[in-house]
């Protein structure tokens, strides 16, 4: 067969993946070692410690699922919920909706809080839901809803959830390593994220973490977890130091890349990284508004690293403009999802893609095209 595929060099400014650091890409080319090799085991221990540091948690049950963010979501839900369990899930975009689908497949009784897309769940809405369902086993929210660019405040809701003796589960795929996120301080009981957003590693892995409260719930399960691969009672032995037992073959090269990417985050410092995302966001915002773009989400709940914007009035075919950006300038931005398809763009400035140079390239290209 004569093959044609030859990947172009893109500038990634969509909802993920983001540009990877050359050191991270180079790590992927490291010669393979066995996944039970003592050196690999040492790397897994270091990865676990760095995930704990970046989540700002001391949770022992912290590890990396060998599959993308959606599998992290599924890991949390299939382990914490059993058929018949009640839960509250906040839906203000695509990813909350996905949680509902998974929870329903488990056979859980889902109480859904429907929030207008682009907005966040309020404490009043949570209080009302907890009146209708006073003893949910779990309450789940999306911290950074990538389909809309909304950033969910968590601290007050966390108190409400714990007063109801319930577990707080959070999707941090797009907030992790880009905006303030404090797992222990905010009382998050189950959290999952991905590698390809602000961490700027290749997609395909999902760091997760569970609190002591969540571990207690896991220990009390009455039925086996419906997924063999994601069953924590089996996976956790794979991530537990000397007792490590074979569960599946870890994606060795991806873990090399993750190890390097986490190291780069810690070298920069979490707070510096949060600050950088805010600063570049302000710079991007200025440029976009000058061109006639306007923000979907109000400033108080606006995600800095995922900018969802309405297009300038003169643009009547956003898909064509997006394609021109890709074909002629090698810049990828995201289109809208669901009700926002064809109406907004989602511009990511995540991790390595969060630089003023990236913004200059995008704004310059748009000035040409408009
Ligand atoms: C990207 C994303 C996911 C899914 O991650 P995948 O790696 O694509 O499976 C889940 N939640 C949010 C908020 C996301 O942005």
PDB file of N, CA, C and O in Angstrom, residues 143-200:
ATOM      1  N   UNK A 143     -16.128  20.802  37.186  1.00  0.00           N
ATOM      2  CA  UNK A 143     -15.463  22.029  37.651  1.00  0.00           C
ATOM      3  C   UNK A 143     -15.300  23.010  36.489  1.00  0.00           C
ATOM      4  O   UNK A 143     -15.618  24.187  36.620  1.00  0.00           O
ATOM      5  N   UNK A 144     -14.776  22.520  35.382  1.00  0.00           N
ATOM      6  CA  UNK A 144     -14.580  23.382  34.209  1.00  0.00           C
ATOM      7  C   UNK A 144     -15.295  22.721  33.041  1.00  0.00           C
ATOM      8  O   UNK A 144     -14.844  21.716  32.513  1.00  0.00           O
ATOM      9  N   UNK A 145     -16.451  23.281  32.675  1.00  0.00           N
ATOM     10  CA  UNK A 145     -17.272  22.673  31.616  1.00  0.00           C
ATOM     11  C   UNK A 145     -16.717  23.133  30.260  1.00  0.00           C
ATOM     12  O   UNK A 145     -16.907  24.269  29.834  1.00  0.00           O
ATOM     13  N   UNK A 146     -16.030  22.219  29.612  1.00  0.00           N
ATOM     14  CA  UNK A 146     -15.316  22.542  28.376  1.00  0.00           C
ATOM     15  C   UNK A 146     -16.258  22.834  27.214  1.00  0.00           C
ATOM     16  O   UNK A 146     -15.862  23.445  26.227  1.00  0.00           O
ATOM     17  N   UNK A 147     -17.496  22.390  27.310  1.00  0.00           N
ATOM     18  CA  UNK A 147     -18.418  22.657  26.206  1.00  0.00           C
ATOM     19  C   UNK A 147     -18.922  24.099  26.231  1.00  0.00           C
ATOM     20  O   UNK A 147     -19.419  24.606  25.230  1.00  0.00           O
ATOM     21  N   UNK A 148     -18.792  24.776  27.401  1.00  0.00           N
ATOM     22  CA  UNK A 148     -19.307  26.150  27.490  1.00  0.00           C
ATOM     23  C   UNK A 148     -18.285  27.166  27.984  1.00  0.00           C
ATOM     24  O   UNK A 148     -18.486  28.367  27.820  1.00  0.00           O
ATOM     25  N   UNK A 149     -17.235  26.708  28.656  1.00  0.00           N
ATOM     26  CA  UNK A 149     -16.250  27.641  29.210  1.00  0.00           C
ATOM     27  C   UNK A 149     -16.650  28.201  30.562  1.00  0.00           C
ATOM     28  O   UNK A 149     -16.186  29.277  30.950  1.00  0.00           O
ATOM     29  N   UNK A 150     -17.490  27.481  31.311  1.00  0.00           N
ATOM     30  CA  UNK A 150     -17.925  27.959  32.635  1.00  0.00           C
ATOM     31  C   UNK A 150     -17.127  27.262  33.743  1.00  0.00           C
ATOM     32  O   UNK A 150     -16.893  26.054  33.685  1.00  0.00           O
ATOM     33  N   UNK A 151     -16.763  28.048  34.750  1.00  0.00           N
ATOM     34  CA  UNK A 151     -15.983  27.546  35.885  1.00  0.00           C
ATOM     35  C   UNK A 151     -16.871  27.487  37.123  1.00  0.00           C
ATOM     36  O   UNK A 151     -17.355  28.514  37.613  1.00  0.00           O
ATOM     37  N   UNK A 152     -17.083  26.279  37.641  1.00  0.00           N
ATOM     38  CA  UNK A 152     -18.005  26.048  38.751  1.00  0.00           C
ATOM     39  C   UNK A 152     -17.322  26.301  40.101  1.00  0.00           C
ATOM     40  O   UNK A 152     -16.352  25.614  40.427  1.00  0.00           O
ATOM     41  N   UNK A 153     -17.825  27.246  40.927  1.00  0.00           N
ATOM     42  CA  UNK A 153     -17.285  27.362  42.288  1.00  0.00           C
ATOM     43  C   UNK A 153     -17.681  26.111  43.085  1.00  0.00           C
ATOM     44  O   UNK A 153     -18.800  25.614  42.944  1.00  0.00           O
ATOM     45  N   UNK A 154     -16.768  25.621  43.928  1.00  0.00           N
ATOM     46  CA  UNK A 154     -17.017  24.331  44.574  1.00  0.00           C
ATOM     47  C   UNK A 154     -17.102  24.382  46.100  1.00  0.00           C
ATOM     48  O   UNK A 154     -17.722  23.518  46.709  1.00  0.00           O
ATOM     49  N   UNK A 155     -16.458  25.387  46.710  1.00  0.00           N
ATOM     50  CA  UNK A 155     -16.291  25.344  48.157  1.00  0.00           C
ATOM     51  C   UNK A 155     -17.631  25.300  48.905  1.00  0.00           C
ATOM     52  O   UNK A 155     -17.837  24.445  49.763  1.00  0.00           O
ATOM     53  N   UNK A 156     -18.538  26.214  48.594  1.00  0.00           N
ATOM     54  CA  UNK A 156     -19.811  26.263  49.331  1.00  0.00           C
ATOM     55  C   UNK A 156     -20.664  25.032  49.065  1.00  0.00           C
ATOM     56  O   UNK A 156     -21.305  24.492  49.964  1.00  0.00           O
ATOM     57  N   UNK A 157     -20.641  24.602  47.807  1.00  0.00           N
ATOM     58  CA  UNK A 157     -21.413  23.412  47.456  1.00  0.00           C
ATOM     59  C   UNK A 157     -20.862  22.200  48.183  1.00  0.00           C
ATOM     60  O   UNK A 157     -21.607  21.333  48.646  1.00  0.00           O
ATOM     61  N   UNK A 158     -19.554  22.163  48.342  1.00  0.00           N
ATOM     62  CA  UNK A 158     -18.925  21.055  49.053  1.00  0.00           C
ATOM     63  C   UNK A 158     -19.484  20.948  50.476  1.00  0.00           C
ATOM     64  O   UNK A 158     -19.798  19.849  50.950  1.00  0.00           O
ATOM     65  N   UNK A 159     -19.633  22.082  51.153  1.00  0.00           N
ATOM     66  CA  UNK A 159     -20.183  22.059  52.519  1.00  0.00           C
ATOM     67  C   UNK A 159     -21.608  21.517  52.537  1.00  0.00           C
ATOM     68  O   UNK A 159     -21.966  20.703  53.392  1.00  0.00           O
ATOM     69  N   UNK A 160     -22.407  21.951  51.568  1.00  0.00           N
ATOM     70  CA  UNK A 160     -23.796  21.458  51.507  1.00  0.00           C
ATOM     71  C   UNK A 160     -23.822  19.943  51.310  1.00  0.00           C
ATOM     72  O   UNK A 160     -24.592  19.226  51.950  1.00  0.00           O
ATOM     73  N   UNK A 161     -22.953  19.477  50.435  1.00  0.00           N
ATOM     74  CA  UNK A 161     -22.913  18.039  50.113  1.00  0.00           C
ATOM     75  C   UNK A 161     -22.492  17.234  51.336  1.00  0.00           C
ATOM     76  O   UNK A 161     -23.083  16.203  51.658  1.00  0.00           O
ATOM     77  N   UNK A 162     -21.488  17.728  52.050  1.00  0.00           N
ATOM     78  CA  UNK A 162     -21.017  16.976  53.209  1.00  0.00           C
ATOM     79  C   UNK A 162     -22.001  17.040  54.375  1.00  0.00           C
ATOM     80  O   UNK A 162     -22.131  16.074  55.126  1.00  0.00           O
ATOM     81  N   UNK A 163     -22.716  18.162  54.502  1.00  0.00           N
ATOM     82  CA  UNK A 163     -23.753  18.222  55.528  1.00  0.00           C
ATOM     83  C   UNK A 163     -24.841  17.183  55.276  1.00  0.00           C
ATOM     84  O   UNK A 163     -25.510  16.727  56.201  1.00  0.00           O
ATOM     85  N   UNK A 164     -25.014  16.819  54.019  1.00  0.00           N
ATOM     86  CA  UNK A 164     -25.998  15.780  53.681  1.00  0.00           C
ATOM     87  C   UNK A 164     -25.375  14.385  53.770  1.00  0.00           C
ATOM     88  O   UNK A 164     -25.993  13.399  53.379  1.00  0.00           O
ATOM     89  N   UNK A 165     -24.117  14.334  54.267  1.00  0.00           N
ATOM     90  CA  UNK A 165     -23.447  13.051  54.434  1.00  0.00           C
ATOM     91  C   UNK A 165     -23.212  12.318  53.113  1.00  0.00           C
ATOM     92  O   UNK A 165     -23.277  11.099  53.041  1.00  0.00           O
ATOM     93  N   UNK A 166     -22.967  13.123  52.097  1.00  0.00           N
ATOM     94  CA  UNK A 166     -22.856  12.569  50.760  1.00  0.00           C
ATOM     95  C   UNK A 166     -21.441  12.817  50.220  1.00  0.00           C
ATOM     96  O   UNK A 166     -20.700  13.631  50.770  1.00  0.00           O
ATOM     97  N   UNK A 167     -21.065  12.099  49.179  1.00  0.00           N
ATOM     98  CA  UNK A 167     -19.730  12.268  48.591  1.00  0.00           C
ATOM     99  C   UNK A 167     -19.764  13.314  47.476  1.00  0.00           C
ATOM    100  O   UNK A 167     -20.706  13.364  46.693  1.00  0.00           O
ATOM    101  N   UNK A 168     -18.698  14.118  47.399  1.00  0.00           N
ATOM    102  CA  UNK A 168     -18.587  15.112  46.328  1.00  0.00           C
ATOM    103  C   UNK A 168     -17.639  14.588  45.251  1.00  0.00           C
ATOM    104  O   UNK A 168     -16.475  14.300  45.515  1.00  0.00           O
ATOM    105  N   UNK A 169     -18.178  14.454  44.042  1.00  0.00           N
ATOM    106  CA  UNK A 169     -17.367  13.983  42.914  1.00  0.00           C
ATOM    107  C   UNK A 169     -17.210  15.121  41.904  1.00  0.00           C
ATOM    108  O   UNK A 169     -18.165  15.816  41.592  1.00  0.00           O
ATOM    109  N   UNK A 170     -15.986  15.306  41.413  1.00  0.00           N
ATOM    110  CA  UNK A 170     -15.702  16.449  40.537  1.00  0.00           C
ATOM    111  C   UNK A 170     -14.952  16.029  39.275  1.00  0.00           C
ATOM    112  O   UNK A 170     -13.974  15.282  39.341  1.00  0.00           O
ATOM    113  N   UNK A 171     -15.417  16.527  38.136  1.00  0.00           N
ATOM    114  CA  UNK A 171     -14.693  16.414  36.863  1.00  0.00           C
ATOM    115  C   UNK A 171     -13.742  17.599  36.786  1.00  0.00           C
ATOM    116  O   UNK A 171     -14.179  18.748  36.739  1.00  0.00           O
ATOM    117  N   UNK A 172     -12.445  17.291  36.803  1.00  0.00           N
ATOM    118  CA  UNK A 172     -11.449  18.373  36.755  1.00  0.00           C
ATOM    119  C   UNK A 172     -10.600  18.260  35.494  1.00  0.00           C
ATOM    120  O   UNK A 172      -9.449  18.684  35.475  1.00  0.00           O
ATOM    121  N   UNK A 173     -11.177  17.696  34.442  1.00  0.00           N
ATOM    122  CA  UNK A 173     -10.377  17.435  33.243  1.00  0.00           C
ATOM    123  C   UNK A 173      -9.789  18.738  32.696  1.00  0.00           C
ATOM    124  O   UNK A 173      -8.607  18.800  32.367  1.00  0.00           O
ATOM    125  N   UNK A 174     -10.596  19.791  32.640  1.00  0.00           N
ATOM    126  CA  UNK A 174     -10.102  21.029  32.025  1.00  0.00           C
ATOM    127  C   UNK A 174      -9.643  22.068  33.053  1.00  0.00           C
ATOM    128  O   UNK A 174      -9.102  23.094  32.698  1.00  0.00           O
ATOM    129  N   UNK A 175      -9.825  21.782  34.350  1.00  0.00           N
ATOM    130  CA  UNK A 175      -9.333  22.751  35.337  1.00  0.00           C
ATOM    131  C   UNK A 175      -7.940  22.374  35.843  1.00  0.00           C
ATOM    132  O   UNK A 175      -7.126  23.252  36.129  1.00  0.00           O
ATOM    133  N   UNK A 176      -7.670  21.091  35.954  1.00  0.00           N
ATOM    134  CA  UNK A 176      -6.417  20.564  36.508  1.00  0.00           C
ATOM    135  C   UNK A 176      -5.186  21.221  35.882  1.00  0.00           C
ATOM    136  O   UNK A 176      -5.045  21.227  34.664  1.00  0.00           O
ATOM    137  N   UNK A 177      -4.344  21.777  36.725  1.00  0.00           N
ATOM    138  CA  UNK A 177      -3.071  22.395  36.301  1.00  0.00           C
ATOM    139  C   UNK A 177      -3.254  23.646  35.439  1.00  0.00           C
ATOM    140  O   UNK A 177      -2.320  24.062  34.753  1.00  0.00           O
ATOM    141  N   UNK A 178      -4.457  24.235  35.471  1.00  0.00           N
ATOM    142  CA  UNK A 178      -4.679  25.467  34.720  1.00  0.00           C
ATOM    143  C   UNK A 178      -5.352  26.536  35.563  1.00  0.00           C
ATOM    144  O   UNK A 178      -5.087  27.713  35.415  1.00  0.00           O
ATOM    145  N   UNK A 179      -6.258  26.083  36.441  1.00  0.00           N
ATOM    146  CA  UNK A 179      -6.908  27.017  37.360  1.00  0.00           C
ATOM    147  C   UNK A 179      -6.863  26.423  38.768  1.00  0.00           C
ATOM    148  O   UNK A 179      -6.636  25.223  38.938  1.00  0.00           O
ATOM    149  N   UNK A 180      -7.102  27.289  39.761  1.00  0.00           N
ATOM    150  CA  UNK A 180      -7.030  26.856  41.157  1.00  0.00           C
ATOM    151  C   UNK A 180      -7.892  25.616  41.387  1.00  0.00           C
ATOM    152  O   UNK A 180      -9.071  25.588  41.029  1.00  0.00           O
ATOM    153  N   UNK A 181      -7.279  24.611  41.985  1.00  0.00           N
ATOM    154  CA  UNK A 181      -7.984  23.370  42.291  1.00  0.00           C
ATOM    155  C   UNK A 181      -7.314  22.764  43.515  1.00  0.00           C
ATOM    156  O   UNK A 181      -6.119  22.455  43.484  1.00  0.00           O
ATOM    157  N   UNK A 182      -8.076  22.619  44.615  1.00  0.00           N
ATOM    158  CA  UNK A 182      -7.508  22.155  45.882  1.00  0.00           C
ATOM    159  C   UNK A 182      -8.353  21.010  46.419  1.00  0.00           C
ATOM    160  O   UNK A 182      -9.361  21.234  47.090  1.00  0.00           O
ATOM    161  N   UNK A 183      -7.930  19.811  46.120  1.00  0.00           N
ATOM    162  CA  UNK A 183      -8.765  18.640  46.394  1.00  0.00           C
ATOM    163  C   UNK A 183      -9.050  18.477  47.885  1.00  0.00           C
ATOM    164  O   UNK A 183     -10.207  18.344  48.285  1.00  0.00           O
ATOM    165  N   UNK A 184      -8.023  18.505  48.726  1.00  0.00           N
ATOM    166  CA  UNK A 184      -8.250  18.283  50.167  1.00  0.00           C
ATOM    167  C   UNK A 184      -8.963  19.483  50.807  1.00  0.00           C
ATOM    168  O   UNK A 184      -9.937  19.317  51.536  1.00  0.00           O
ATOM    169  N   UNK A 185      -8.466  20.683  50.497  1.00  0.00           N
ATOM    170  CA  UNK A 185      -9.048  21.875  51.122  1.00  0.00           C
ATOM    171  C   UNK A 185     -10.526  22.029  50.745  1.00  0.00           C
ATOM    172  O   UNK A 185     -11.326  22.483  51.555  1.00  0.00           O
ATOM    173  N   UNK A 186     -10.887  21.642  49.557  1.00  0.00           N
ATOM    174  CA  UNK A 186     -12.274  21.797  49.121  1.00  0.00           C
ATOM    175  C   UNK A 186     -13.136  20.566  49.430  1.00  0.00           C
ATOM    176  O   UNK A 186     -14.313  20.524  49.078  1.00  0.00           O
ATOM    177  N   UNK A 187     -12.538  19.552  50.047  1.00  0.00           N
ATOM    178  CA  UNK A 187     -13.319  18.376  50.441  1.00  0.00           C
ATOM    179  C   UNK A 187     -13.863  17.563  49.279  1.00  0.00           C
ATOM    180  O   UNK A 187     -14.980  17.042  49.338  1.00  0.00           O
ATOM    181  N   UNK A 188     -13.063  17.446  48.231  1.00  0.00           N
ATOM    182  CA  UNK A 188     -13.498  16.632  47.085  1.00  0.00           C
ATOM    183  C   UNK A 188     -13.205  15.162  47.393  1.00  0.00           C
ATOM    184  O   UNK A 188     -12.106  14.813  47.797  1.00  0.00           O
ATOM    185  N   UNK A 189     -14.225  14.304  47.210  1.00  0.00           N
ATOM    186  CA  UNK A 189     -14.067  12.894  47.574  1.00  0.00           C
ATOM    187  C   UNK A 189     -13.653  12.008  46.416  1.00  0.00           C
ATOM    188  O   UNK A 189     -13.061  10.949  46.623  1.00  0.00           O
ATOM    189  N   UNK A 190     -14.004  12.400  45.220  1.00  0.00           N
ATOM    190  CA  UNK A 190     -13.600  11.611  44.047  1.00  0.00           C
ATOM    191  C   UNK A 190     -13.353  12.602  42.927  1.00  0.00           C
ATOM    192  O   UNK A 190     -14.188  13.482  42.673  1.00  0.00           O
ATOM    193  N   UNK A 191     -12.203  12.478  42.293  1.00  0.00           N
ATOM    194  CA  UNK A 191     -11.851  13.426  41.237  1.00  0.00           C
ATOM    195  C   UNK A 191     -11.136  12.690  40.112  1.00  0.00           C
ATOM    196  O   UNK A 191     -10.426  11.725  40.354  1.00  0.00           O
ATOM    197  N   UNK A 192     -11.387  13.128  38.902  1.00  0.00           N
ATOM    198  CA  UNK A 192     -10.659  12.566  37.755  1.00  0.00           C
ATOM    199  C   UNK A 192     -10.271  13.705  36.836  1.00  0.00           C
ATOM    200  O   UNK A 192     -10.906  14.769  36.829  1.00  0.00           O
ATOM    201  N   UNK A 193      -9.207  13.478  36.071  1.00  0.00           N
ATOM    202  CA  UNK A 193      -8.816  14.476  35.099  1.00  0.00           C
ATOM    203  C   UNK A 193      -8.239  13.789  33.864  1.00  0.00           C
ATOM    204  O   UNK A 193      -8.318  12.573  33.734  1.00  0.00           O
ATOM    205  N   UNK A 194      -7.695  14.594  32.966  1.00  0.00           N
ATOM    206  CA  UNK A 194      -7.091  14.044  31.757  1.00  0.00           C
ATOM    207  C   UNK A 194      -5.699  14.613  31.600  1.00  0.00           C
ATOM    208  O   UNK A 194      -5.261  15.450  32.389  1.00  0.00           O
ATOM    209  N   UNK A 195      -4.991  14.156  30.597  1.00  0.00           N
ATOM    210  CA  UNK A 195      -3.599  14.570  30.427  1.00  0.00           C
ATOM    211  C   UNK A 195      -3.403  15.576  29.303  1.00  0.00           C
ATOM    212  O   UNK A 195      -2.378  16.240  29.233  1.00  0.00           O
ATOM    213  N   UNK A 196      -4.387  15.687  28.415  1.00  0.00           N
ATOM    214  CA  UNK A 196      -4.160  16.426  27.163  1.00  0.00           C
ATOM    215  C   UNK A 196      -4.632  17.873  27.199  1.00  0.00           C
ATOM    216  O   UNK A 196      -4.637  18.533  26.189  1.00  0.00           O
ATOM    217  N   UNK A 197      -5.083  18.331  28.365  1.00  0.00           N
ATOM    218  CA  UNK A 197      -5.559  19.719  28.425  1.00  0.00           C
ATOM    219  C   UNK A 197      -4.443  20.582  29.035  1.00  0.00           C
ATOM    220  O   UNK A 197      -3.414  20.726  28.395  1.00  0.00           O
ATOM    221  N   UNK A 198      -4.609  21.100  30.256  1.00  0.00           N
ATOM    222  CA  UNK A 198      -3.569  22.008  30.772  1.00  0.00           C
ATOM    223  C   UNK A 198      -2.252  21.322  31.095  1.00  0.00           C
ATOM    224  O   UNK A 198      -1.239  21.976  31.282  1.00  0.00           O
ATOM    225  N   UNK A 199      -2.268  20.000  31.194  1.00  0.00           N
ATOM    226  CA  UNK A 199      -1.036  19.271  31.495  1.00  0.00           C
ATOM    227  C   UNK A 199      -0.153  19.161  30.255  1.00  0.00           C
ATOM    228  O   UNK A 199       1.058  18.960  30.362  1.00  0.00           O
ATOM    229  N   UNK A 200      -0.763  19.288  29.081  1.00  0.00           N
ATOM    230  CA  UNK A 200      -0.006  19.262  27.821  1.00  0.00           C
ATOM    231  C   UNK A 200       0.798  17.979  27.611  1.00  0.00           C
ATOM    232  O   UNK A 200       1.922  17.999  27.124  1.00  0.00           O
TER     233      UNK A 200
END
